[in-house]
Coordinates of C-alpha atoms in Angstrom, one line a residue:
Chain G
X1 CA 91.0 100.7 103.0
X2 CA 93.0 98.5 100.8
X3 CA 96.1 99.0 102.9
X4 CA 94.3 97.5 105.8
X5 CA 93.5 94.2 104.2
X6 CA 96.7 93.6 102.2
X7 CA 98.8 92.1 105.0
X8 CA 96.3 89.3 105.6
X9 CA 96.0 88.6 101.9
X10 CA 99.7 88.6 101.2
X11 CA 100.5 86.2 104.0
X12 CA 98.5 83.5 102.3
X13 CA 100.7 82.2 99.4
X14 CA 103.5 79.9 100.5
X15 CA 106.9 81.4 100.7
X16 CA 109.1 81.2 97.7
X17 CA 106.5 80.6 95.1
X18 CA 104.9 82.9 92.5
X19 CA 101.2 82.4 92.2
X20 CA 100.3 81.0 88.9
X21 CA 103.7 79.6 87.9
X22 CA 103.9 76.6 90.2
X23 CA 101.4 74.5 88.2
X24 CA 102.2 72.5 85.1
X25 CA 105.2 70.4 84.2
X26 CA 108.6 71.6 85.2
X27 CA 110.2 73.8 82.7
X28 CA 113.8 74.8 82.1
X29 CA 115.5 76.9 84.7
X30 CA 116.1 80.7 84.1
X31 CA 119.8 80.4 84.3
X32 CA 121.0 84.0 84.3
X33 CA 118.5 85.3 86.9
X34 CA 119.3 82.3 89.2
X35 CA 123.0 82.9 88.8
X36 CA 122.7 86.6 89.7
X37 CA 120.6 85.7 92.8
X38 CA 123.1 83.1 93.9
X39 CA 126.0 85.6 93.4
X40 CA 124.1 88.1 95.6
X41 CA 123.6 85.4 98.2
X42 CA 127.3 84.5 98.2
X43 CA 128.2 88.2 98.6
X44 CA 126.0 88.3 101.7
X45 CA 127.6 85.1 103.0
X46 CA 131.2 86.2 102.5
X47 CA 131.9 87.9 105.8
X48 CA 130.0 85.2 107.7
X49 CA 132.0 82.5 106.0
X50 CA 135.2 84.4 106.8
X51 CA 134.4 84.8 110.5
X52 CA 133.6 81.1 110.7
X53 CA 137.1 80.3 109.3
X54 CA 138.9 83.2 111.0
X55 CA 137.7 82.1 114.5
X56 CA 139.7 78.9 114.1
X57 CA 143.0 80.8 113.5
X58 CA 145.5 81.5 116.1
X59 CA 146.8 85.1 116.4
X60 CA 149.8 84.4 114.2
X61 CA 147.7 82.6 111.6
X62 CA 145.1 85.4 111.5
X63 CA 147.4 87.7 109.5
X64 CA 149.7 85.2 107.8
X65 CA 147.6 82.4 106.2
X66 CA 145.2 82.7 103.3
X67 CA 141.8 84.2 104.2
X68 CA 139.8 81.1 103.9
X69 CA 142.3 78.6 105.1
X70 CA 141.2 77.2 108.5
X71 CA 143.6 77.5 111.4
X72 CA 144.3 75.4 114.5
X73 CA 143.4 77.7 117.3
X74 CA 139.7 77.5 117.7
X75 CA 139.8 75.8 121.1
X76 CA 142.4 78.1 122.4
X77 CA 140.5 81.2 121.1
X78 CA 137.4 80.0 123.0
X79 CA 139.4 79.4 126.2
X80 CA 141.0 82.9 125.9
X81 CA 137.7 84.6 125.3
X82 CA 136.2 82.7 128.2
X83 CA 139.1 83.8 130.4
X84 CA 139.2 87.4 129.3
X85 CA 138.3 89.6 132.3
X86 CA 136.6 86.7 134.0
X87 CA 134.3 85.9 131.2
X88 CA 132.9 89.4 130.7
X89 CA 132.1 88.4 127.1
X90 CA 129.3 86.2 128.4
X91 CA 128.1 89.1 130.6
X92 CA 127.8 91.2 127.4
X93 CA 125.9 88.5 125.7
X94 CA 123.5 88.1 128.6
X95 CA 123.1 91.9 128.7
X96 CA 122.2 92.0 125.0
X97 CA 119.7 89.3 125.6
X98 CA 118.2 91.2 128.5
X99 CA 118.0 94.6 126.7
X100 CA 116.6 93.0 123.5
X101 CA 114.3 90.5 125.2
X102 CA 112.8 92.7 127.9
X103 CA 112.9 95.8 125.7
X104 CA 111.1 94.1 122.8
X105 CA 108.5 92.6 125.1
X106 CA 107.6 95.9 126.8
X107 CA 107.7 97.6 123.4
X108 CA 105.3 95.0 121.9
X109 CA 102.9 95.5 124.8
X110 CA 102.9 99.3 124.4
X111 CA 102.6 99.0 120.6
X112 CA 99.7 96.5 121.0
X113 CA 97.6 98.6 123.4
X114 CA 98.2 101.9 121.6
X115 CA 97.8 100.4 118.1
X116 CA 94.5 98.8 119.2
X117 CA 93.2 102.0 120.7
X118 CA 94.1 104.0 117.6
X119 CA 92.5 101.5 115.3
X120 CA 89.3 100.5 117.1
X121 CA 88.1 103.7 118.8
X122 CA 87.0 107.0 117.5
X123 CA 87.9 109.7 120.0
X124 CA 89.0 113.4 119.9
X125 CA 92.7 113.7 119.4
X126 CA 93.1 110.3 117.8
X127 CA 94.8 111.5 114.6
X128 CA 96.8 114.2 116.5
X129 CA 98.3 111.6 118.9
X130 CA 99.0 109.2 116.0
X131 CA 100.7 111.8 113.8
X132 CA 102.8 113.3 116.6
X133 CA 104.1 109.8 117.5
X134 CA 104.7 108.9 113.9
X135 CA 106.8 112.1 113.6
X136 CA 109.0 110.4 116.2
X137 CA 110.1 107.9 113.5
X138 CA 111.8 110.7 111.7
X139 CA 113.6 112.1 114.8
X140 CA 117.3 111.4 114.4
X141 CA 118.6 109.4 117.4
X142 CA 121.4 111.9 117.8
X143 CA 119.1 114.8 118.6
X144 CA 117.4 112.6 121.3
X145 CA 120.5 110.9 122.7
X146 CA 122.3 114.0 124.2
X147 CA 119.3 115.4 126.0
X148 CA 118.2 111.9 127.0
X149 CA 121.6 111.3 128.6
X150 CA 121.6 114.7 130.4
X151 CA 118.0 114.3 131.7
X152 CA 118.7 110.7 132.9
X153 CA 121.8 112.0 134.5
X154 CA 119.8 114.5 136.4
X155 CA 117.7 111.8 138.0
X156 CA 120.7 109.6 138.5
X157 CA 119.8 106.9 136.0
X158 CA 122.7 107.0 133.6
X159 CA 124.9 103.9 133.6
X160 CA 122.0 101.7 134.7
X161 CA 120.2 99.0 132.8
X162 CA 117.1 101.2 132.8
X163 CA 118.9 104.0 130.9
X164 CA 119.2 101.6 127.9
X165 CA 115.9 99.9 128.3
X166 CA 113.4 102.8 129.0
X167 CA 114.1 105.1 126.0
X168 CA 113.5 102.1 123.6
X169 CA 110.2 100.9 125.0
X170 CA 108.2 103.3 122.9
X171 CA 108.8 102.6 119.3
X172 CA 106.8 104.8 116.9
X173 CA 107.2 102.2 114.2
X174 CA 105.8 99.6 116.5
X175 CA 102.8 101.7 117.3
X176 CA 102.2 102.2 113.6
X177 CA 102.4 98.5 112.9
X178 CA 100.2 97.8 115.9
X179 CA 97.5 100.1 114.5
X180 CA 97.7 98.5 111.0
X181 CA 97.5 94.9 112.4
X182 CA 94.6 95.8 114.8
X183 CA 92.7 97.4 112.0
X184 CA 93.3 94.5 109.6
X185 CA 92.7 91.6 112.1
X186 CA 89.9 92.7 114.4
X187 CA 86.3 93.1 113.0
X188 CA 84.4 95.9 114.7
X189 CA 81.4 93.5 115.1
X190 CA 83.4 91.3 117.3
X191 CA 84.3 94.1 119.7
X192 CA 80.6 95.2 119.7
X193 CA 79.6 91.6 120.4
X194 CA 81.9 91.5 123.4
X195 CA 80.3 94.6 124.8
X196 CA 76.8 93.1 124.3
X197 CA 78.0 90.2 126.4
X198 CA 78.9 92.7 129.1
X199 CA 82.7 92.4 128.8
X200 CA 84.8 95.4 129.9
X201 CA 87.1 97.2 127.4
X202 CA 90.2 95.7 128.9
X203 CA 88.8 92.2 128.9
X204 CA 87.7 92.6 125.2
X205 CA 91.3 93.7 124.4
X206 CA 92.9 90.7 126.2
X207 CA 90.4 88.0 125.2
X208 CA 89.4 89.1 121.7
X209 CA 92.0 91.5 120.3
X210 CA 95.3 90.0 121.5
X211 CA 94.7 86.5 120.1
X212 CA 93.6 88.0 116.7
X213 CA 96.6 90.3 116.6
X214 CA 99.1 87.8 117.7
X215 CA 100.9 87.1 114.3
X216 CA 101.4 90.9 114.0
X217 CA 102.6 91.1 117.6
X218 CA 105.2 88.4 117.0
X219 CA 106.5 90.5 114.1
X220 CA 106.6 93.6 116.2
X221 CA 108.5 91.7 118.9
X222 CA 111.1 90.3 116.5
X223 CA 111.5 93.6 114.8
X224 CA 112.1 95.4 118.1
X225 CA 114.4 92.5 119.3
X226 CA 116.6 92.9 116.3
X227 CA 116.6 96.7 116.5
X228 CA 117.6 96.7 120.2
X229 CA 120.1 93.8 119.8
X230 CA 121.8 95.8 117.0
X231 CA 121.7 99.2 118.8
X232 CA 125.0 100.9 119.4
X233 CA 124.6 104.6 119.9
X234 CA 122.3 104.6 123.0
X235 CA 124.2 102.1 125.2
X236 CA 127.5 103.7 123.9
X237 CA 126.4 107.0 125.3
X238 CA 124.5 105.9 128.4
X239 CA 126.9 103.3 129.9
X240 CA 130.3 103.7 131.5
X241 CA 130.6 100.4 133.4
X242 CA 131.6 97.7 130.9
X243 CA 129.8 95.1 133.0
X244 CA 126.5 96.6 131.7
X245 CA 127.6 96.8 128.1
X246 CA 125.6 95.0 125.4
X247 CA 127.5 92.9 122.9
X248 CA 127.8 95.7 120.3
X249 CA 129.5 98.1 122.7
X250 CA 131.6 95.3 124.3
X251 CA 133.0 94.1 121.0
X252 CA 133.7 97.7 120.0
X253 CA 135.8 98.4 123.1
X254 CA 137.6 95.1 122.6
X255 CA 138.4 96.1 119.0
X256 CA 139.6 99.5 120.2
X257 CA 142.0 97.8 122.7
X258 CA 143.1 95.4 120.0
X259 CA 144.5 98.3 118.1
X260 CA 147.2 98.5 120.8
X261 CA 147.3 94.8 121.6
X262 CA 146.9 92.8 118.4
X263 CA 146.7 89.6 120.4
X264 CA 143.2 90.7 121.3
X265 CA 142.1 90.5 117.6
X266 CA 141.6 86.8 117.8
X267 CA 139.2 87.4 120.7
X268 CA 137.4 90.1 118.7
X269 CA 137.0 87.7 115.8
X270 CA 135.8 84.8 117.9
X271 CA 133.5 87.1 119.8
X272 CA 132.0 88.4 116.6
X273 CA 131.3 84.8 115.5
X274 CA 129.6 83.9 118.7
X275 CA 127.6 87.2 118.6
X276 CA 126.0 86.5 115.3
X277 CA 125.3 82.8 115.9
X278 CA 122.3 83.4 118.2
X279 CA 120.6 85.8 115.8
X280 CA 121.2 83.6 112.7
X281 CA 119.8 80.6 114.7
X282 CA 116.8 82.7 115.7
X283 CA 116.3 83.7 112.1
X284 CA 116.4 80.2 110.8
X285 CA 114.1 78.9 113.5
X286 CA 111.5 81.6 113.3
X287 CA 111.4 82.3 109.6
X288 CA 108.2 80.2 109.4
X289 CA 106.6 82.1 112.3
X290 CA 107.8 85.5 111.4
X291 CA 106.1 86.8 108.4
X292 CA 108.5 89.1 106.6
X293 CA 105.6 90.0 104.4
X294 CA 103.9 91.4 107.4
X295 CA 106.9 93.5 108.4
X296 CA 107.3 95.1 105.0
X297 CA 103.7 94.8 103.7
X298 CA 102.4 97.0 106.4
X299 CA 104.8 99.8 105.5
X300 CA 103.7 100.0 101.9
X301 CA 101.8 103.2 101.2
Chain U
X1 CA 86.1 101.2 112.8
X2 CA 83.6 104.1 113.2
X3 CA 80.7 101.7 113.3
X4 CA 81.2 101.1 117.0
X5 CA 78.6 102.9 118.9
X6 CA 80.0 104.3 122.1
X7 CA 77.6 104.5 124.9
X8 CA 79.1 104.5 128.3
X9 CA 81.7 106.6 129.9
X10 CA 83.9 103.5 130.3
X11 CA 84.0 103.1 126.5
X12 CA 84.8 106.8 126.0
X13 CA 87.7 106.7 128.5
X14 CA 89.1 103.4 127.4
X15 CA 91.2 104.6 124.4
X16 CA 92.9 107.2 126.6
X17 CA 93.7 104.5 129.2
X18 CA 95.1 102.3 126.5
X19 CA 97.2 105.2 125.1
X20 CA 98.5 106.3 128.5
X21 CA 101.7 104.3 128.6
X22 CA 102.7 105.4 125.0
X23 CA 101.8 109.1 125.7
X24 CA 103.8 109.1 129.0
X25 CA 106.8 107.5 127.4
X26 CA 106.6 109.9 124.4
X27 CA 106.5 112.9 126.7
X28 CA 109.4 111.6 128.8
X29 CA 111.7 110.2 126.1
X30 CA 110.8 112.2 123.0
X31 CA 109.1 115.5 123.7
X32 CA 111.0 116.4 126.8
X33 CA 114.5 115.6 125.3
X34 CA 113.7 117.5 122.1
X35 CA 112.6 120.5 124.1
X36 CA 115.7 120.3 126.3
X37 CA 117.9 120.0 123.2
X38 CA 116.4 123.2 121.8
X39 CA 116.8 124.9 125.1
X40 CA 120.5 123.8 125.4
X41 CA 121.2 124.9 121.8
X42 CA 120.2 128.5 122.8
X43 CA 122.4 128.6 125.9
X44 CA 126.0 128.6 126.8
X45 CA 128.0 128.4 130.0
X46 CA 129.5 131.4 131.6
X47 CA 132.4 130.8 134.0
X48 CA 132.7 133.3 136.8
X49 CA 136.0 134.0 138.7
X50 CA 138.2 130.9 138.7
X51 CA 135.4 128.6 137.7
X52 CA 135.5 126.8 141.0
X53 CA 132.8 126.1 143.5
X54 CA 129.0 126.0 143.2
X55 CA 127.5 128.8 141.1
X56 CA 130.7 129.5 139.3
X57 CA 129.4 128.0 136.1
X58 CA 126.2 129.6 135.0
X59 CA 124.0 128.9 132.0
X60 CA 123.2 132.1 130.1
X61 CA 121.2 132.9 127.1
X62 CA 123.3 132.6 124.0
X63 CA 120.8 133.5 121.3
X64 CA 121.7 131.9 118.0
X65 CA 125.4 132.1 118.5
X66 CA 125.7 128.3 118.8
X67 CA 123.9 127.9 115.6
X68 CA 126.1 130.5 113.9
X69 CA 129.1 128.6 115.1
X70 CA 127.7 125.3 113.9
X71 CA 126.9 126.6 110.5
X72 CA 130.3 128.2 110.0
X73 CA 132.2 125.2 111.4
X74 CA 134.5 124.0 108.6
X75 CA 134.8 120.5 110.1
X76 CA 131.0 120.0 110.2
X77 CA 130.8 121.1 106.6
X78 CA 133.5 118.6 105.6
X79 CA 131.7 115.9 107.5
X80 CA 128.4 116.8 105.8
X81 CA 130.2 116.6 102.4
X82 CA 131.7 113.2 103.3
X83 CA 128.3 111.8 104.3
X84 CA 126.7 113.2 101.1
X85 CA 129.4 111.5 99.0
X86 CA 129.0 108.3 101.0
X87 CA 125.2 108.5 100.5
X88 CA 125.5 109.2 96.8
X89 CA 127.1 105.7 96.6
X90 CA 125.1 103.8 99.1
X91 CA 121.5 104.8 98.2
X92 CA 121.5 104.2 94.5
X93 CA 123.6 101.0 94.7
X94 CA 121.7 99.5 97.6
X95 CA 118.2 100.3 96.2
X96 CA 119.3 99.3 92.7
X97 CA 120.5 95.9 93.9
X98 CA 117.4 95.6 96.1
X99 CA 115.1 96.2 93.1
X100 CA 117.2 93.9 90.9
X101 CA 117.1 91.0 93.4
X102 CA 113.4 91.6 94.1
X103 CA 112.6 91.5 90.3
X104 CA 114.7 88.3 89.9
X105 CA 112.9 86.6 92.9
X106 CA 109.7 87.4 91.1
X107 CA 110.9 86.0 87.8
X108 CA 109.4 82.7 86.6
X109 CA 111.6 79.5 86.5
X110 CA 114.1 80.9 88.9
X111 CA 115.7 78.4 91.3
X112 CA 117.3 78.7 94.7
X113 CA 114.6 81.3 95.4
X114 CA 114.1 80.8 99.1
X115 CA 117.8 80.2 99.7
X116 CA 118.7 83.5 98.1
X117 CA 115.9 85.4 99.7
X118 CA 116.8 84.3 103.2
X119 CA 120.6 84.7 102.6
X120 CA 120.4 88.2 101.1
X121 CA 118.1 89.2 104.0
X122 CA 120.5 87.6 106.6
X123 CA 122.8 90.7 107.1
X124 CA 119.7 92.5 108.5
X125 CA 120.2 90.4 111.6
X126 CA 123.8 91.3 112.1
X127 CA 124.5 94.5 114.1
X128 CA 126.2 97.3 112.2
X129 CA 129.1 97.2 114.6
X130 CA 129.7 93.5 113.9
X131 CA 129.3 94.0 110.1
X132 CA 131.8 96.9 110.1
X133 CA 134.1 94.7 112.2
X134 CA 134.0 91.7 109.9
X135 CA 134.4 93.8 106.7
X136 CA 137.1 95.9 108.4
X137 CA 139.2 92.8 108.8
X138 CA 138.5 91.8 105.3
X139 CA 139.8 95.2 104.1
X140 CA 143.2 94.7 105.9
X141 CA 145.8 93.8 103.2
X142 CA 147.1 90.9 105.3
X143 CA 143.6 89.3 105.5
X144 CA 141.7 90.4 102.5
X145 CA 141.1 87.8 99.8
X146 CA 141.1 90.6 97.2
X147 CA 144.6 91.6 98.1
X148 CA 145.6 87.9 98.1
X149 CA 144.2 87.5 94.6
X150 CA 145.7 90.8 93.3
X151 CA 149.1 89.8 94.9
X152 CA 149.0 86.5 93.1
X153 CA 148.6 88.4 89.8
X154 CA 151.4 90.8 90.8
X155 CA 149.1 93.8 91.1
X156 CA 149.1 96.3 93.9
X157 CA 146.0 96.1 96.1
X158 CA 143.9 99.3 96.7
X159 CA 143.9 100.9 100.1
X160 CA 140.4 100.4 101.3
X161 CA 140.9 102.1 104.6
X162 CA 141.9 105.6 103.5
X163 CA 141.1 108.2 100.9
X164 CA 138.6 107.4 98.2
X165 CA 138.8 103.7 99.0
X166 CA 137.4 104.4 102.4
X167 CA 134.1 105.7 100.9
X168 CA 133.8 102.5 98.9
X169 CA 134.6 100.4 101.9
X170 CA 132.0 102.1 104.1
X171 CA 129.4 102.1 101.4
X172 CA 130.0 98.4 100.9
X173 CA 129.2 97.8 104.6
X174 CA 125.9 99.7 104.3
X175 CA 124.9 98.1 101.0
X176 CA 125.7 94.6 102.4
X177 CA 123.6 95.4 105.5
X178 CA 120.6 97.1 103.9
X179 CA 120.0 95.5 100.6
X180 CA 118.1 92.5 102.0
X181 CA 115.6 94.5 104.0
X182 CA 114.8 96.8 101.1
X183 CA 114.6 93.8 98.8
X184 CA 111.9 92.2 101.0
X185 CA 109.9 95.5 101.0
X186 CA 110.0 95.7 97.2
X187 CA 109.4 92.0 96.7
X188 CA 106.3 92.0 99.0
X189 CA 104.9 94.9 96.9
X190 CA 105.6 92.9 93.7
X191 CA 103.9 89.9 95.0
X192 CA 100.7 91.9 95.7
X193 CA 100.3 92.8 92.0
X194 CA 97.5 90.6 90.7
X195 CA 98.6 88.1 88.1
X196 CA 95.9 89.3 85.6
X197 CA 97.9 92.5 85.2
X198 CA 100.6 90.6 83.4
X199 CA 98.4 88.4 81.3
X200 CA 97.4 91.0 78.7
X201 CA 101.1 91.9 78.3
X202 CA 102.0 88.3 77.9
X203 CA 99.4 87.8 75.2
X204 CA 100.8 90.8 73.4
X205 CA 104.2 89.0 73.4
X206 CA 106.0 91.1 76.0
X207 CA 109.2 89.7 77.2
X208 CA 109.9 89.3 81.0
X209 CA 112.3 92.2 80.8
X210 CA 109.6 94.4 79.2
X211 CA 107.1 93.4 81.8
X212 CA 109.6 94.2 84.6
X213 CA 110.4 97.6 83.2
X214 CA 107.0 98.7 81.9
X215 CA 104.7 97.1 84.5
X216 CA 106.4 95.9 87.6
X217 CA 108.7 98.9 88.3
X218 CA 106.0 101.5 87.9
X219 CA 103.6 99.5 90.1
X220 CA 106.1 99.2 93.0
X221 CA 107.0 102.9 92.8
X222 CA 105.4 103.6 96.2
X223 CA 107.6 101.1 98.0
X224 CA 110.6 102.4 96.1
X225 CA 109.8 105.9 97.4
X226 CA 109.5 104.5 100.9
X227 CA 112.7 102.6 100.9
X228 CA 114.4 105.6 99.4
X229 CA 113.1 107.8 102.1
X230 CA 114.2 105.5 104.9
X231 CA 117.6 104.9 103.3
X232 CA 118.4 108.6 103.0
X233 CA 117.5 109.1 106.6
X234 CA 119.6 106.2 107.8
X235 CA 122.5 107.2 105.6
X236 CA 122.7 110.7 106.9
X237 CA 122.9 109.3 110.5
X238 CA 125.8 107.0 109.8
X239 CA 127.7 106.5 113.1
X240 CA 128.5 103.0 114.2
X241 CA 130.2 101.8 111.1
X242 CA 132.9 104.5 110.7
X243 CA 133.3 104.5 114.5
X244 CA 134.0 100.8 114.4
X245 CA 136.5 101.1 111.5
X246 CA 138.3 103.9 113.4
X247 CA 140.5 101.6 115.5
X248 CA 141.7 99.8 112.3
X249 CA 142.7 102.9 110.4
X250 CA 143.9 106.5 110.7
X251 CA 141.7 107.3 107.7
X252 CA 138.7 107.8 109.9
X253 CA 138.8 111.0 111.9
X254 CA 136.8 111.5 115.1
X255 CA 134.6 113.9 113.1
X256 CA 134.3 111.8 110.0
X257 CA 130.5 112.1 110.0
X258 CA 128.5 114.9 111.5
X259 CA 127.0 112.6 114.0
X260 CA 130.5 111.6 115.2
X261 CA 131.3 115.2 115.6
X262 CA 128.1 115.7 117.7
X263 CA 129.1 112.8 119.9
X264 CA 132.7 114.2 120.2
X265 CA 131.6 117.7 121.1
X266 CA 129.1 116.6 123.7
X267 CA 130.9 113.7 125.4
X268 CA 134.6 114.2 124.8
X269 CA 134.7 118.0 124.3
X270 CA 132.2 118.6 127.0
X271 CA 130.3 121.3 125.1
X272 CA 126.7 120.0 125.1
X273 CA 125.4 123.4 124.1
X274 CA 127.3 123.5 120.8
X275 CA 126.6 119.8 120.3
X276 CA 122.9 120.4 120.7
X277 CA 122.9 123.2 118.2
X278 CA 124.7 121.0 115.7
X279 CA 122.3 118.2 116.4
X280 CA 119.3 120.5 115.8
X281 CA 120.9 121.7 112.5
X282 CA 121.4 118.1 111.4
X283 CA 117.8 117.2 112.3
X284 CA 116.5 120.1 110.3
X285 CA 118.8 119.4 107.4
X286 CA 117.6 115.7 107.4
X287 CA 114.0 116.7 107.4
X288 CA 114.4 119.3 104.6
X289 CA 116.5 117.0 102.5
X290 CA 114.3 113.9 102.9
X291 CA 111.1 115.8 102.2
X292 CA 112.6 117.5 99.2
X293 CA 113.7 114.1 97.9
X294 CA 110.4 112.6 98.7
X295 CA 108.6 115.3 96.8
X296 CA 110.9 115.1 93.8
X297 CA 110.6 111.3 93.6
X298 CA 106.9 111.5 94.2
X299 CA 106.3 113.7 91.2
X300 CA 108.8 111.6 89.2
X301 CA 106.9 108.4 90.0
X302 CA 103.6 110.0 89.2
X303 CA 104.8 111.0 85.8
X304 CA 106.1 107.5 85.3
X305 CA 102.8 106.0 86.3
X306 CA 100.7 108.2 84.0
X307 CA 102.5 107.1 80.8

């Protein structure tokens, strides 16, 4: 039972503080641990700092000037990227947004209803359904991808938006999180009270369960959004038409062409910078809404 | 949960209704493809006559011949060894750093806590393809700051895109991308330890290091096992990072990792039957290896906890 209550309890302390150490007068800083942490942070920032600088370099500067010396070609790089194949880069960006946004939304809905059903009701087959779905977590994407491609080809769906969206809607991990959040957040008495008042099961779910589960649902949405935004294998296999590519596959094909045409490298670098800006921005904005503790706390045990 | 008294038919049917979308999707996109992959792996194509026209290509029962071919394929064996070598670097380094950072975040009087936590977690938001692309450029001798520094000192730079250097280069990308997420999992688990647990140790004069080694690490053992388990699975399936580095170097072959070989066989070689058999072998190997490791680390952590 303890696993069911921990997410709610852990969300309580403010981020970045250790309970019991914040009181009292300020004491001296633990220098070594702080230094190691900051070193770790700098290591994680290194490629991001590089791409920020590199995107300002012209194609000759990219391989000739010192790594962290800014160049003079940012405006030109942007214009080139914009002009490349009639702005197909922005199409990739929009596609990634569509796959990740719609996919995560549908995935959250499915995770919410199934997690709720698995947590609140007792019915024959409950554990069997849950365990079979959970086993899906362990299924390597590669064993799924080939037959998924062939089966979708049989119904004429490969190389469509649906071929990238549909296989990602059911996320076993999302269902698992949905069940944990529903069990932790919804008191059985409240569901029972709803029934006494004559509300139907669907209405109880929408009016009582969804609002109570909403912090967890935000976490599932963001987790799925990042997972789909970062996905490479599935769209790489499913899609042939580069107008439907997400950012990851688009940048990869650009890099591949760059091997033959090094002038394209500046486009790749500028494209990579623009590709990580939205997610970093999303992270900074939502870190207060998105409880990382919920994401990881629920997996514990 | 069980206290809900179910009276009407509506209540009894409700959970099945709620689960319907998930069950349908599972059947279509998990169960059916897995079944089809198994079916494919046991078949092969027989070409009749000149192989032209409808009916000239026929799927026939192949028994376990695809499996026999996969298991004796030298290139698959090499790929498996490469990935095991890669994993032998990635998993210990990544989890070691994740544990270290989590413990440091949980240390008293540490500054820059939320900055470090957010920054170390940041690579999680960056797609593997983009991460490999950024690091790939940083590995190029003309771009790399390491080469620049070594050059300035008159030393030769290592080749990070071939031979042994390639393993380090690929491992670095995975460590960079995965440390933050694992750190958060372990840190969360550290934060859920009640403060009273430390108080007795503090009264006995235990140093922070002793508390970390003797109390904190054993208490977060379950999340270490979990992160370990997921890291092993993710490592064995490495695909997008070596695929992304490939255009930058000849050091990465099209069959560098077993997963790349499966992709190649199925979509470039056109032999989905052989590729399916290889995929099934890989899936089984992943299961066996991860469960064996899980069991081993489980008994290890129990011994650690009972001291």
